[in-house]
Amino acid sequence: MMVVCLHVLGEDFVVNDYLVFLRMPIFLFVSGVFAARAMSLPLRDFLIGKSLHLVWLYVVWSVIHFFGIYVLLRFVDGRPLNIAEFTDIYHDPLPTLWFLYALAINYTLLRVVRPFPPAAIVTILFLAYAVSTYVAPLTHASFFHKTVRLMPFFAIAVYFGKTIIDITIAHARFWWVASLAYVLLSYLLLNIVGAHYAPLNFIVSALGIFSVIGFSQTVDRTLVGRGLAFIGGLSIYVFVLHRIFYEYIKRIMYKFDIPVEPETGFVLLPIIIAMCVLAGHFILRPRFDFVEKAPWLLKRPGSRTLEG
């Protein structure tokens, strides 16, 4: 939902600035926790069942996005079409879907280097993270830099995720303290120090991850927790569909001279999330298995899209 907030409310909404240290690191961390068990699979089974599965999802949803947004809207606007632009997805992913490509890269890399000591792998990936943090901007970085910056979170989760989760759950009641520290340090990095120092950036992200997991544990058996769990089970659809719904809603708003501003975004946000959840739960998931699983996995019982 943090990604949807970014796209619907816009970068000028101040909360989105503060979420920059958390949005994607927590996604890669949680994905790494789920991926840990799969790392013990034989390499061939891993590549077919995990890496290529993610590539399949990336390509399928890229096709849907490319034709559902770019091609169709250009046709409506009378602008020229260039289908050859679709081949750019292999080196310049579409803005909403790059995370799937990055996740496939992380899965494959961690499985290939599995024979090496975890501490050495994490150290190397953190050094790469540090260089990227220093030389490239915090936001609007290239796909290469975004992927490099997420690798340490995925690797740490794969190697040490269970221990970290256990510690976090044991101290979940302090989630609000971690949240407060996250906000204060984010303000410091964004407005005073500058977000180019890897250890500080990493600490802020770690605090954010702790606070979210701790909060989730605190509300686990409440109505709020059940609602978040339901949406979380359909998160792939929220991730990949929200941009499509938002683009067409914006067109309707422009047609009726309704300003697209953060204020209107607050109204649109729950509507778009609800549309994504409903479309995923009632339309796509029951009828179109290929948008959630690669064809060669459809006959196998197993996990959902982003699970290990």
Short mmCIF file of N, CA and C in Angstrom, two decimals, residues 1 22 31 66 78 104 208 211-212 218 234 252 279 298:
data_model
loop_
_atom_site.label_atom_id
_atom_site.label_comp_id
_atom_site.label_asym_id
_atom_site.label_seq_id
_atom_site.Cartn_x
_atom_site.Cartn_y
_atom_site.Cartn_z
N MET A 1 0.82 -1.20 0.00
CA MET A 1 0.00 0.00 0.00
C MET A 1 0.86 1.26 0.00
N LEU A 22 11.66 2.79 3.52
CA LEU A 22 10.94 1.61 3.98
C LEU A 22 10.23 0.86 2.88
N SER A 31 10.18 -10.84 1.36
CA SER A 31 10.36 -11.82 0.28
C SER A 31 11.52 -12.75 0.59
N PHE A 66 1.71 -2.69 -20.69
CA PHE A 66 2.12 -2.01 -21.92
C PHE A 66 0.92 -1.78 -22.84
N GLY A 78 -4.51 9.53 -30.17
CA GLY A 78 -4.08 9.73 -31.55
C GLY A 78 -2.59 9.90 -31.70
N ALA A 104 13.52 -11.34 -9.10
CA ALA A 104 14.08 -12.49 -9.83
C ALA A 104 15.60 -12.48 -9.79
N GLY A 208 12.39 0.90 10.41
CA GLY A 208 11.08 0.86 9.76
C GLY A 208 10.56 -0.55 9.64
N SER A 211 9.42 -1.75 13.02
CA SER A 211 8.17 -1.14 13.47
C SER A 211 6.97 -1.74 12.75
N VAL A 212 7.10 -2.01 11.46
CA VAL A 212 5.98 -2.57 10.70
C VAL A 212 5.69 -4.00 11.15
N THR A 218 1.30 -6.92 16.80
CA THR A 218 0.45 -6.36 17.85
C THR A 218 -1.03 -6.44 17.49
N LEU A 234 -3.55 -10.54 -1.30
CA LEU A 234 -3.80 -10.12 -2.68
C LEU A 234 -2.86 -8.98 -3.08
N ILE A 252 -10.62 10.27 -16.62
CA ILE A 252 -12.01 10.68 -16.36
C ILE A 252 -12.03 12.01 -15.60
N ALA A 279 -10.83 -6.98 -8.03
CA ALA A 279 -10.45 -7.54 -9.33
C ALA A 279 -9.60 -8.79 -9.16
N LEU A 298 1.31 -24.69 -12.81
CA LEU A 298 -0.12 -24.71 -12.54
C LEU A 298 -0.61 -26.06 -12.04
#
